[in-house]
Coordinates of N, CA and C in Angstrom, one line a residue:
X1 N 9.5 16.2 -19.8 CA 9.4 16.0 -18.3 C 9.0 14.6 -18.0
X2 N 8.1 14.2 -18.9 CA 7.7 12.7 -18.3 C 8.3 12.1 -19.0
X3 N 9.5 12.1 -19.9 CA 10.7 11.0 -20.0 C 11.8 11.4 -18.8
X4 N 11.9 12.3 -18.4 CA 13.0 12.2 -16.9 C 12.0 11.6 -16.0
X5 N 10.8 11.9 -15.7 CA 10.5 10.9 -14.9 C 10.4 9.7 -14.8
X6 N 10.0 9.3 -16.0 CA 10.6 7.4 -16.1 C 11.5 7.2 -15.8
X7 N 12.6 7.8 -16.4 CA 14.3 7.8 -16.1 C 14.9 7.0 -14.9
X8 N 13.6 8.2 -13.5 CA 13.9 8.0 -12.7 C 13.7 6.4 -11.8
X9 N 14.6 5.5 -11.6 CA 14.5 4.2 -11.3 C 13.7 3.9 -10.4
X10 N 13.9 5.1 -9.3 CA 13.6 4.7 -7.6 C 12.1 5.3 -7.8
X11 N 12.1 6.1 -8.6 CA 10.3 6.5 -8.4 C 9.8 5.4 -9.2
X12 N 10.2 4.8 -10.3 CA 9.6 4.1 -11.0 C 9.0 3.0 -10.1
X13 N 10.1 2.3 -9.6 CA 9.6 1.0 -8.7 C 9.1 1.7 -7.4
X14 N 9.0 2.6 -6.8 CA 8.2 2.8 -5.9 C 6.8 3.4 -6.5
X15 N 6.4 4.3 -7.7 CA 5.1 3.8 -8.9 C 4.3 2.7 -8.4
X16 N 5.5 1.8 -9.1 CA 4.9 0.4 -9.7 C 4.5 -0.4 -8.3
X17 N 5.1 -0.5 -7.3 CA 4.9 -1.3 -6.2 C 4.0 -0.4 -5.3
X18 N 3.9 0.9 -5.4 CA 2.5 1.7 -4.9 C 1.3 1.1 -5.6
X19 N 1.1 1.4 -6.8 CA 0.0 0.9 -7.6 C -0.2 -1.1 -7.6
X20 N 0.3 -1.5 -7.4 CA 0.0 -2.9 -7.4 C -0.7 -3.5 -5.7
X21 N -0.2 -2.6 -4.9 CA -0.4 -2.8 -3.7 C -1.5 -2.3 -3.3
X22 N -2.2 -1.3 -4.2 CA -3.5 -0.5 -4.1 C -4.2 -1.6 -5.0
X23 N -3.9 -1.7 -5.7 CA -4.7 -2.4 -6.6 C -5.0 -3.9 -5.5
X24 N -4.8 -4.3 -5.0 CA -5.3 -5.9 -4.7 C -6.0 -5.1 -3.4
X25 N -5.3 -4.1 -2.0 CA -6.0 -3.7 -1.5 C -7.3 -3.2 -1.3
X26 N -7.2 -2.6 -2.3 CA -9.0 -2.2 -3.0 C -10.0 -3.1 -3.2
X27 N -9.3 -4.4 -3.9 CA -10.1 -5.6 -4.2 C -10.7 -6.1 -3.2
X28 N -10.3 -6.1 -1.8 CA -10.6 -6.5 -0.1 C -11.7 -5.2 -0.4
X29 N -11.5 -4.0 -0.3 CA -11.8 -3.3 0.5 C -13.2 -3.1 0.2
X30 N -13.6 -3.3 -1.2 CA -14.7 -3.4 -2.2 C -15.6 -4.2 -1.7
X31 N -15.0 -4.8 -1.2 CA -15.9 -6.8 -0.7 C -16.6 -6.7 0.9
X32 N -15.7 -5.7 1.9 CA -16.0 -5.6 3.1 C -17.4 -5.7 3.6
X33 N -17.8 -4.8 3.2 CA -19.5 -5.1 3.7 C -20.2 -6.6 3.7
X34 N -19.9 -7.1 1.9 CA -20.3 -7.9 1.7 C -20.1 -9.2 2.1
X35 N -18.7 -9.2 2.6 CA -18.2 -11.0 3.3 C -19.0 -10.5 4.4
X36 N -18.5 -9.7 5.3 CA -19.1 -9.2 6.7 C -20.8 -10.0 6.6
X37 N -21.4 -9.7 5.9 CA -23.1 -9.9 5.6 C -23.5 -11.5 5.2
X38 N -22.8 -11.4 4.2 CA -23.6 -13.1 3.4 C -22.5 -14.3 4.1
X39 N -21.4 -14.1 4.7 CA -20.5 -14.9 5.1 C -20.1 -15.2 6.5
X40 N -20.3 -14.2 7.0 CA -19.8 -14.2 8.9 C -21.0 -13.4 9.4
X41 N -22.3 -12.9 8.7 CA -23.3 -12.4 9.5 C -23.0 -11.5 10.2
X42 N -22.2 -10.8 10.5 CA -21.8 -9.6 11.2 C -21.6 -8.1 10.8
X43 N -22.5 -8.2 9.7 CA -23.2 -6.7 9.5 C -22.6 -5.5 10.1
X44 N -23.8 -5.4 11.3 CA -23.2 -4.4 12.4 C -22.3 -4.9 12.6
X45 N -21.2 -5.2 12.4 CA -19.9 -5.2 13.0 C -18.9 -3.8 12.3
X46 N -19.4 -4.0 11.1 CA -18.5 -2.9 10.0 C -18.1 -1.7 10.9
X47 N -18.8 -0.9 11.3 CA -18.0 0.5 11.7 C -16.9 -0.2 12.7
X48 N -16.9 -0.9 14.0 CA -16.0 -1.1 15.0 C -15.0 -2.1 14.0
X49 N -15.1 -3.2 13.4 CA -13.9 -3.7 13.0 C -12.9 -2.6 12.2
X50 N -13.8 -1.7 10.8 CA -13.2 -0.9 10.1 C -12.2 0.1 10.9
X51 N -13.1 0.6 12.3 CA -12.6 1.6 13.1 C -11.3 1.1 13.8
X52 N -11.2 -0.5 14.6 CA -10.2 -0.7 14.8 C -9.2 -0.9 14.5
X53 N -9.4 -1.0 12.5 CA -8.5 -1.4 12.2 C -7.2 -0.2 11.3
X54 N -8.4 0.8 11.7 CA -7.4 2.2 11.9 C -6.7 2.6 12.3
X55 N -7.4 2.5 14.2 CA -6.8 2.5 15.0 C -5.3 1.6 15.5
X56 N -5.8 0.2 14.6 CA -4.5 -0.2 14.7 C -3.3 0.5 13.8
X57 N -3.7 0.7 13.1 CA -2.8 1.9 11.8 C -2.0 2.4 12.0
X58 N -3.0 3.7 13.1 CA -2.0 4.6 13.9 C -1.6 4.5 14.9
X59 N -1.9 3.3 15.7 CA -1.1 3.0 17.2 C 0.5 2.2 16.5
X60 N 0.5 1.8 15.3 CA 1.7 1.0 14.8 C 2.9 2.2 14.5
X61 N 2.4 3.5 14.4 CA 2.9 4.2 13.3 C 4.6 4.3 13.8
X62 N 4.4 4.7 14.8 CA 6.0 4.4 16.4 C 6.7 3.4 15.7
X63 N 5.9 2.1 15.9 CA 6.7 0.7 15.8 C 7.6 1.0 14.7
X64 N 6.7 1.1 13.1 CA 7.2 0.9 11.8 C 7.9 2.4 11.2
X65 N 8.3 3.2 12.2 CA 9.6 4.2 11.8 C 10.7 4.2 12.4
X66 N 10.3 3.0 13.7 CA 11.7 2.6 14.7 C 12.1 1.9 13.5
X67 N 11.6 0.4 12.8 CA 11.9 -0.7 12.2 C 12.4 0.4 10.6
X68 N 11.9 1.4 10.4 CA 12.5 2.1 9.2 C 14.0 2.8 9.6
X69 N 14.1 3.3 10.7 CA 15.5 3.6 11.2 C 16.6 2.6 11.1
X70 N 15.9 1.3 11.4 CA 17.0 0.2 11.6 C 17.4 -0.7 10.5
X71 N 16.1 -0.6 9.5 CA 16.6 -1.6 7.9 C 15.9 -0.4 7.0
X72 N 15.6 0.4 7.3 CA 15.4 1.0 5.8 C 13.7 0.8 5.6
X73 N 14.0 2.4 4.9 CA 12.4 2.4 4.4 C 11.7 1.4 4.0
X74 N 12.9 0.9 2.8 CA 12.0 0.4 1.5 C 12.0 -0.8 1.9
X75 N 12.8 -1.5 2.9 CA 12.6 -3.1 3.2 C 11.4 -3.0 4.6
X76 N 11.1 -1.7 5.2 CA 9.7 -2.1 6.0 C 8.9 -1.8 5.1
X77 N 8.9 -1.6 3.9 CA 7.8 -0.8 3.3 C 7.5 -2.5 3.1
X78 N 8.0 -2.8 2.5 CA 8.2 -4.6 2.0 C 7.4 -5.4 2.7
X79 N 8.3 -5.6 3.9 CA 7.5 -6.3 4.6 C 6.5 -5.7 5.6
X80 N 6.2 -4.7 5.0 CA 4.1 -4.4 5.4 C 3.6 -5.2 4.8
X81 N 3.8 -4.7 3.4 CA 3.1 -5.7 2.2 C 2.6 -6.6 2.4
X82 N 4.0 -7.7 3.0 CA 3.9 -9.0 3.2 C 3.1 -9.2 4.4
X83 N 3.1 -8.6 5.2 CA 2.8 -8.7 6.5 C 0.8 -8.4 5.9
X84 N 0.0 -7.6 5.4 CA -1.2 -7.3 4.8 C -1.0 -9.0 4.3
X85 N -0.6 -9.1 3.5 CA -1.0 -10.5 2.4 C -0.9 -11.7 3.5
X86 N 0.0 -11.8 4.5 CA -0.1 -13.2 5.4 C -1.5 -13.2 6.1
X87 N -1.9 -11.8 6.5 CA -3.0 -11.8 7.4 C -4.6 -12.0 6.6
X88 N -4.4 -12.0 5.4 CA -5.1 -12.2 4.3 C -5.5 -13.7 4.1
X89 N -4.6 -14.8 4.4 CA -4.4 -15.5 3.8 C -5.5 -17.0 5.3
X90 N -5.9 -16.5 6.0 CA -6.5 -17.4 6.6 C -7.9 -16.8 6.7
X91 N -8.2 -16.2 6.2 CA -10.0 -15.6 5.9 C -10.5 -16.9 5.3
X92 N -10.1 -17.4 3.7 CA -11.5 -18.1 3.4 C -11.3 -19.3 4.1
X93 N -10.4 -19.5 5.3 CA -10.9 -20.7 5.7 C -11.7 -20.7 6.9
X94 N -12.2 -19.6 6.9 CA -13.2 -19.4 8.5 C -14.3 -19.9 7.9
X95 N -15.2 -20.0 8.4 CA -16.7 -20.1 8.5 C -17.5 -19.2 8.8
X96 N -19.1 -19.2 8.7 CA -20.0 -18.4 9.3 C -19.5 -18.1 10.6
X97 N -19.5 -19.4 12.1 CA -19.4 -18.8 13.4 C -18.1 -18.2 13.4
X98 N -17.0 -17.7 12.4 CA -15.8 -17.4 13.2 C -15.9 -15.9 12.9
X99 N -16.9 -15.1 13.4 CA -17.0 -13.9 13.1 C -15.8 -12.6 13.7
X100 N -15.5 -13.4 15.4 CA -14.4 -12.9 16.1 C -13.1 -13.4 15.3
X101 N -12.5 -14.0 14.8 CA -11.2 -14.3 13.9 C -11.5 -14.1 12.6
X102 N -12.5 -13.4 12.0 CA -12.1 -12.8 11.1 C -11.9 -11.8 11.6
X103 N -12.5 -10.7 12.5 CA -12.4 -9.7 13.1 C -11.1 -9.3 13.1
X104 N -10.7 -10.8 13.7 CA -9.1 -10.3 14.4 C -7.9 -10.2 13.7
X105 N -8.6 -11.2 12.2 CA -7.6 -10.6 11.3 C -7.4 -9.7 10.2
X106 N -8.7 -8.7 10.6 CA -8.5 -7.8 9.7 C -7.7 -6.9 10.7
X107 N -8.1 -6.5 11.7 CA -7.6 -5.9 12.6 C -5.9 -5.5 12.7
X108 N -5.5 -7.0 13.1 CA -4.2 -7.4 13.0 C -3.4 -7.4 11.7
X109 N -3.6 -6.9 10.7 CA -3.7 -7.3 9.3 C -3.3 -5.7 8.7
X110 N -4.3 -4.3 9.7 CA -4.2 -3.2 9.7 C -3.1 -2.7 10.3
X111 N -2.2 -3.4 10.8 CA -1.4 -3.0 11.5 C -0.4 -2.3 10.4
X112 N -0.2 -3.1 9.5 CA 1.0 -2.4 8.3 C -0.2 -1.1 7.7
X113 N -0.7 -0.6 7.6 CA -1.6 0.5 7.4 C -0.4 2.3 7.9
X114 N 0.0 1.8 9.0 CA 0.5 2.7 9.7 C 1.9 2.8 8.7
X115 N 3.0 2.0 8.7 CA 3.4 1.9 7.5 C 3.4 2.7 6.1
X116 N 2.0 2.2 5.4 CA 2.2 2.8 4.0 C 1.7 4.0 3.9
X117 N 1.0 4.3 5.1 CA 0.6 5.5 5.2 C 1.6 6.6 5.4
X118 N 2.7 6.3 5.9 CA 3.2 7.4 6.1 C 4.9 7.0 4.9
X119 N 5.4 5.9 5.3 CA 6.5 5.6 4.4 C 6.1 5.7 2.6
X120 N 5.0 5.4 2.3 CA 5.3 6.0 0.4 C 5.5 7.8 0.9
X121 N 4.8 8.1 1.6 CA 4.7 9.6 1.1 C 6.3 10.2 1.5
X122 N 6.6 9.7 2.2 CA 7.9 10.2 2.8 C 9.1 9.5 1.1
X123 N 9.0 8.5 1.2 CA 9.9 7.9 0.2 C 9.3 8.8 -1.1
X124 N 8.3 9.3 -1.7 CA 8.3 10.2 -2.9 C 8.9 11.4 -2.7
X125 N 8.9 11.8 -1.6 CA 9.4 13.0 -0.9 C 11.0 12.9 -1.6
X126 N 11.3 11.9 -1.4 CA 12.9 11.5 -1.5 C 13.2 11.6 -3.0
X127 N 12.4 10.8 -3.4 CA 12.4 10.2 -5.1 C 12.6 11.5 -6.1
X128 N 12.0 12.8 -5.4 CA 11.6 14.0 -6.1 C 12.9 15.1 -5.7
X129 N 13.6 14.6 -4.6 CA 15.1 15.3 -4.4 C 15.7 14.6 -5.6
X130 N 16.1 13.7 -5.4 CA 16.9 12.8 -6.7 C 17.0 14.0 -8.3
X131 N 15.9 13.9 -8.3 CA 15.2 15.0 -9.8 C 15.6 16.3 -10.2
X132 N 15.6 16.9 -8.4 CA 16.2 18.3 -8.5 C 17.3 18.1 -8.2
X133 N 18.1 17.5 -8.7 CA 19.5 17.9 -8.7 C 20.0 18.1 -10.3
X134 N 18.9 17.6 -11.0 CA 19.2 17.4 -13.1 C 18.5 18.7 -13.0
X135 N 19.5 19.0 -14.3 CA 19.4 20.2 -14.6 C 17.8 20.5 -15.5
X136 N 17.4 21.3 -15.4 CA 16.1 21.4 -15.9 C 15.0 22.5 -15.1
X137 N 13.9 22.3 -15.5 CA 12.9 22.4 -14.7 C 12.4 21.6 -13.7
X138 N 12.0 22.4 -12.9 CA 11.3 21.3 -11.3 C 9.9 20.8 -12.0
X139 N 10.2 19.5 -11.8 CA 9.2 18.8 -11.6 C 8.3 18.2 -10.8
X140 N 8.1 18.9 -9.5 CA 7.6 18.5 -8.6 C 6.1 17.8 -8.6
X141 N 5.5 19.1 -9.4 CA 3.8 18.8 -9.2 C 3.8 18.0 -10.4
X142 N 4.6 17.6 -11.6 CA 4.5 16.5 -12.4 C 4.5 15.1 -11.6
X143 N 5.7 14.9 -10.8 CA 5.6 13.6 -10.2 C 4.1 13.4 -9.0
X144 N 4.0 14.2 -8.3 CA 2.8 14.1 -7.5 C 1.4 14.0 -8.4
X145 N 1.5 14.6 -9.9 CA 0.3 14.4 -10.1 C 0.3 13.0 -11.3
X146 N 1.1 12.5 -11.1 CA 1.4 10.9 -11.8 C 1.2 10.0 -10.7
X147 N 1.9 10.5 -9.2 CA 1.5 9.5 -8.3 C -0.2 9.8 -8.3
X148 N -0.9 10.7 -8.1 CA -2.7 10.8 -8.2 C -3.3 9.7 -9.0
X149 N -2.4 10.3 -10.1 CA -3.0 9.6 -11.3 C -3.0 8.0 -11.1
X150 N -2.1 7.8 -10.9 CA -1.9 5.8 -10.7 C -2.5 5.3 -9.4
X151 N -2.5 6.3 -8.6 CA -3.7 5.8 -7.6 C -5.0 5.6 -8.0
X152 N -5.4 6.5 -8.7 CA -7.0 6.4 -9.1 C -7.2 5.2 -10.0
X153 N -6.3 4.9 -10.7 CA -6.3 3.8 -11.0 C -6.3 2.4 -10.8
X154 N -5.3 2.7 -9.3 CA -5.4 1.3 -8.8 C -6.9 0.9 -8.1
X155 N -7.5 2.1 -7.6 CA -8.6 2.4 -7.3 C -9.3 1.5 -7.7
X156 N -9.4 2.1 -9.3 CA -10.8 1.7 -10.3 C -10.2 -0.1 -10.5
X157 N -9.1 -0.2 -11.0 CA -8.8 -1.4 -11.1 C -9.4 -2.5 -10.0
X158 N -8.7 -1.8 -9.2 CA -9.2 -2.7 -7.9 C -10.4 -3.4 -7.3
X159 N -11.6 -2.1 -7.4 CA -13.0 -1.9 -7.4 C -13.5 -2.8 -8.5
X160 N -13.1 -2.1 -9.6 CA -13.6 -3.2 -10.9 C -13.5 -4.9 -10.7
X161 N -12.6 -5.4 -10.2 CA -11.8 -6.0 -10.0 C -12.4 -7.3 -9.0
X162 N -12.6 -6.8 -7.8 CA -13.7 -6.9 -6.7 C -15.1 -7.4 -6.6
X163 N -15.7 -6.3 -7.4 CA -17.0 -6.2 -7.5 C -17.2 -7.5 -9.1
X164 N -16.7 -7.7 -9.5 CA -17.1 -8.5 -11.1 C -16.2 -10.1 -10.3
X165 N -15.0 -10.7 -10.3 CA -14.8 -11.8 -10.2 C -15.7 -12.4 -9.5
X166 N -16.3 -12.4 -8.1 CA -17.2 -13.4 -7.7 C -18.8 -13.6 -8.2
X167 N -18.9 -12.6 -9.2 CA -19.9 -12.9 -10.2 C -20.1 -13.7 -11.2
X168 N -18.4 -13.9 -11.7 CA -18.6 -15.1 -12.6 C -18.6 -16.5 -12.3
X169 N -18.4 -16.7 -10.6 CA -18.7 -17.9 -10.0 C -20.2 -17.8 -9.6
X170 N -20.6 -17.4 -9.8 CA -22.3 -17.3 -10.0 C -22.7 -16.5 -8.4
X171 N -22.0 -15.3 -7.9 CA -21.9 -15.0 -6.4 C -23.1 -14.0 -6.7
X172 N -24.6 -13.5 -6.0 CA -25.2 -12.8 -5.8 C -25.1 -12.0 -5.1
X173 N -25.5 -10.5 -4.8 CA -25.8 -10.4 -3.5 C -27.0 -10.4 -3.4
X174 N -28.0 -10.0 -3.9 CA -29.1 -10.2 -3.3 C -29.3 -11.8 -3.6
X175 N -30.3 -12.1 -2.5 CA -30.7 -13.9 -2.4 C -29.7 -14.4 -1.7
X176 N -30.0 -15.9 -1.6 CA -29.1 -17.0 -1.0 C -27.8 -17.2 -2.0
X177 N -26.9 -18.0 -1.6 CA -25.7 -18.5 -2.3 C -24.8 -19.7 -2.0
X178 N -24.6 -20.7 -2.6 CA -24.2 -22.0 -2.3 C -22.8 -21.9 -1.6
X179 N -22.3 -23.2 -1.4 CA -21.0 -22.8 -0.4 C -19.6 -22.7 -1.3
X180 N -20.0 -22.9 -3.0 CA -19.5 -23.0 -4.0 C -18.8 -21.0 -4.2
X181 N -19.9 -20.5 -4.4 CA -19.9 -18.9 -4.8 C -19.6 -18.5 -3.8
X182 N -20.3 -18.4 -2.3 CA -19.2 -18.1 -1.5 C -17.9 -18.3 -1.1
X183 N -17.4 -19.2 -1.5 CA -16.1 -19.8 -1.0 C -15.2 -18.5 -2.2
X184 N -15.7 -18.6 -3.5 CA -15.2 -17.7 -4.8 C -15.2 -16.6 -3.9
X185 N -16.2 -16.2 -3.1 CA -16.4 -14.9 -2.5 C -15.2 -14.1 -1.6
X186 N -14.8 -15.4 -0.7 CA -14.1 -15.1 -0.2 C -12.3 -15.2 -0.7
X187 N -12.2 -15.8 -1.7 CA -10.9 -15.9 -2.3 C -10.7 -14.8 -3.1
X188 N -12.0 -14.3 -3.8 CA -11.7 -12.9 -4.1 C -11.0 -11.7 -3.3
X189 N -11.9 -11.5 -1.9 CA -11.6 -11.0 -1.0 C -10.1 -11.4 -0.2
X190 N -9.5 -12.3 -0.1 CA -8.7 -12.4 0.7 C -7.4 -12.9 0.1
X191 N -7.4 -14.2 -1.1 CA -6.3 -14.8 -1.2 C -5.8 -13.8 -2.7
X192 N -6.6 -13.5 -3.8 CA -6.1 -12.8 -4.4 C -5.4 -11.6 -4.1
X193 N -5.9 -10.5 -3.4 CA -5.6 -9.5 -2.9 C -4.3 -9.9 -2.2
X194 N -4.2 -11.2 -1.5 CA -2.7 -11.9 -1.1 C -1.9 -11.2 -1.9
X195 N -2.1 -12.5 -3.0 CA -1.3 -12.5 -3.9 C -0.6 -11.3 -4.4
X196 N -2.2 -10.4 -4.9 CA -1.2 -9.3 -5.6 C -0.5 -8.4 -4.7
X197 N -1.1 -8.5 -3.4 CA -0.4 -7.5 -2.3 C 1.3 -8.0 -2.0
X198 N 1.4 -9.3 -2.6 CA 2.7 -10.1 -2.4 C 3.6 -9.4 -3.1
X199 N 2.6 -9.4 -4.6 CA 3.7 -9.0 -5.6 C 4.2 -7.6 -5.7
X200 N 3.6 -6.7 -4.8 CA 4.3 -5.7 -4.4 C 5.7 -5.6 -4.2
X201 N 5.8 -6.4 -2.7 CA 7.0 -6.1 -2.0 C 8.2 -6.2 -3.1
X202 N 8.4 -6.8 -4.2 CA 9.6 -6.8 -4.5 C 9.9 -5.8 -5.3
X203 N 8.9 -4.7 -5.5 CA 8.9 -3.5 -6.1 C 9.7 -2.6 -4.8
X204 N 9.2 -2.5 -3.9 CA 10.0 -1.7 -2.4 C 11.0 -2.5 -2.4
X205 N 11.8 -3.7 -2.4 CA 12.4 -4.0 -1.9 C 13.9 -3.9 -2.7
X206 N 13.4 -3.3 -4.1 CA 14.1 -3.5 -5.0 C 14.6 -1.7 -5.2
X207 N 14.4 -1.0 -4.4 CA 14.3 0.3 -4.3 C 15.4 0.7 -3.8
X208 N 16.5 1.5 -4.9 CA 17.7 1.5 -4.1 C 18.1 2.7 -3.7
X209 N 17.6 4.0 -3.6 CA 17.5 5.1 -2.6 C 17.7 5.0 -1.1
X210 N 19.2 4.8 -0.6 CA 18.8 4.6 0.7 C 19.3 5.8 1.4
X211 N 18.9 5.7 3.0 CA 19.4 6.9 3.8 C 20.1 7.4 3.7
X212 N 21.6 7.0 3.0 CA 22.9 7.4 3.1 C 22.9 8.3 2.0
X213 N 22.3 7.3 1.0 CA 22.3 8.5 -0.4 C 21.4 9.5 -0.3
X214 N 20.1 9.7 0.7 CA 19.2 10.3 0.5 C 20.1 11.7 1.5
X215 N 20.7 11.5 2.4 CA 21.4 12.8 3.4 C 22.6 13.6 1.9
X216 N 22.9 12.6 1.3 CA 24.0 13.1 0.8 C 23.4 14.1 -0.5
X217 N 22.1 13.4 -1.2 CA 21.2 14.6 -1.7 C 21.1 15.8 -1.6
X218 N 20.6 15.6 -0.1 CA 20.4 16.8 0.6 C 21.1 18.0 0.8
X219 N 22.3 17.3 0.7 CA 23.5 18.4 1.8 C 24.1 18.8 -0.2
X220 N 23.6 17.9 -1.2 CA 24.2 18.7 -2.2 C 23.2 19.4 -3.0
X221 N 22.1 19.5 -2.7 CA 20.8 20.2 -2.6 C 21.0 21.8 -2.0
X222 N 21.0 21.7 -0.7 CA 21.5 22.5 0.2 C 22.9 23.8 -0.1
X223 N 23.7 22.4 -1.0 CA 24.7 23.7 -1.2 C 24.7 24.3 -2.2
X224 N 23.8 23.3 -3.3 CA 23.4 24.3 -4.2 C 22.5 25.7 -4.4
X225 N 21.8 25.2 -3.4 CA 20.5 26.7 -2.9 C 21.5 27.8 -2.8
X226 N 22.5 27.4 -1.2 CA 23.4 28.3 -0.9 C 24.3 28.7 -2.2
X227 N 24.7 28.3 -2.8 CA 25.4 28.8 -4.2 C 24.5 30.1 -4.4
X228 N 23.0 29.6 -5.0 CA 22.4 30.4 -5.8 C 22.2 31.7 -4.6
X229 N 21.6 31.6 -3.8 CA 21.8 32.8 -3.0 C 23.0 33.6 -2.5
X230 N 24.1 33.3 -2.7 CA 25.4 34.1 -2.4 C 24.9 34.8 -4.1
X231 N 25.0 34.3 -5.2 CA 24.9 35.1 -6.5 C 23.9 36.0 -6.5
X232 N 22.9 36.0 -6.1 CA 21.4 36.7 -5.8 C 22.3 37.9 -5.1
X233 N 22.8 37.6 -3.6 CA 23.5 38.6 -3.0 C 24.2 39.1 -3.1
X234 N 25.2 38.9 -4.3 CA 26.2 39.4 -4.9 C 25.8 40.2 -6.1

């Protein structure tokens, strides 16, 4: 079973481009408190930025399934990614007073949230028709529990990840820190996570399951069911 799932191409690169995109995301997400605190002083800020930047998530959600109707999943899945990594990429140049523009770029930044939230789950959805059409056993709860699996790992990677690089620039948290380790602090937090959030997209983008083929699954999905139940009935 898990050599047909390798096999399969479109789950593969949507795998690999889920997990890589978790993985640098995590790396931010590990850091939040702590840039918020030693860097922009805005502590109490954490619940309302985090919160709005939910809210921006699911007020996008509309936007980014009109833009999936019109180019395709896997190219808005793409450019979320990108769209996460650009808004990433002007953090370490703020300062202590720009507490409101980092704000605004996390915020704004959440917007692709709405996105991956809903488009991976829908695109494995897809990935796992593909499967049942080979002859075999259903593999359903095999591919979902591989996708689990590679999450928790982008997780741990990520966290791991996070929490150790601005330590080898000598970054504390407890005590003061020069403008040296913080600066590491914040490139941890924002330009890496870029980067690897970049190297995502060309995992989605390279995903070639599209709508047309995914109806045509369906309807030979469909007639295969109906096959099997005329024989049942018969």
């Amino acid at each position: 079973g898990l050599a047909a799932i390798t096999g399969n191409r479109p789950f593969m690169l949507l795998l690999g481009g889920m997990s890589v995109l978790m993985a640098g995301a995590i790396i931010g997400a590990s850091l939040h408190m702590i840039v918020m605190d030693k860097v922009f002083s805005v502590r109490s800020w954490f619940p309302y930025i985090l919160g709005a930047e939910n809210i921006a998530s699911l007020v996008s959600v509309p936007f980014w399934m009109a833009v999936a109707r019109r180019i395709g999943k896997h190219r808005t899945l793409a450019f979320a990614a990108l769209w996460m990594a650009a808004w990433s990429a002007p953090i370490p140049l703020l300062g202590p007073g720009d507490g409101m523009l980092y704000a605004a770029c996390i915020v704004i930044r959440g917007v692709a949230g709405g996105a991956l939230a809903f488009l991976i789950a829908s695109m494995i959805a897809d990935v796992v028709d593909l499967d049942t059409l080979k002859p075999g056993e259903a593999r359903n709860g095999m591919y979902f529990a591989l996708v689990g699996t590679m999450t928790k790992l982008g997780l741990a990677v990520g966290a791991l990840a996070g929490t150790t690089i601005p330590t080898l620039f000598g970054f504390e948290t407890a005590g003061a820190n020069d403008p040296e380790a913080l600066f590491a602090l914040l490139v941890t937090y924002a330009w890496i996570p870029m980067v690897i959030m970049g190297l995502s997209a060309p995992f989605f983008w390279r995903y070639p399951l599209t709508e047309a083929m995914q109806k045509d699954l369906r309807r030979q999905i469909e007639e295969r069911l109906a096959g099997s139940a005329a024989k049942i009935d018969a």
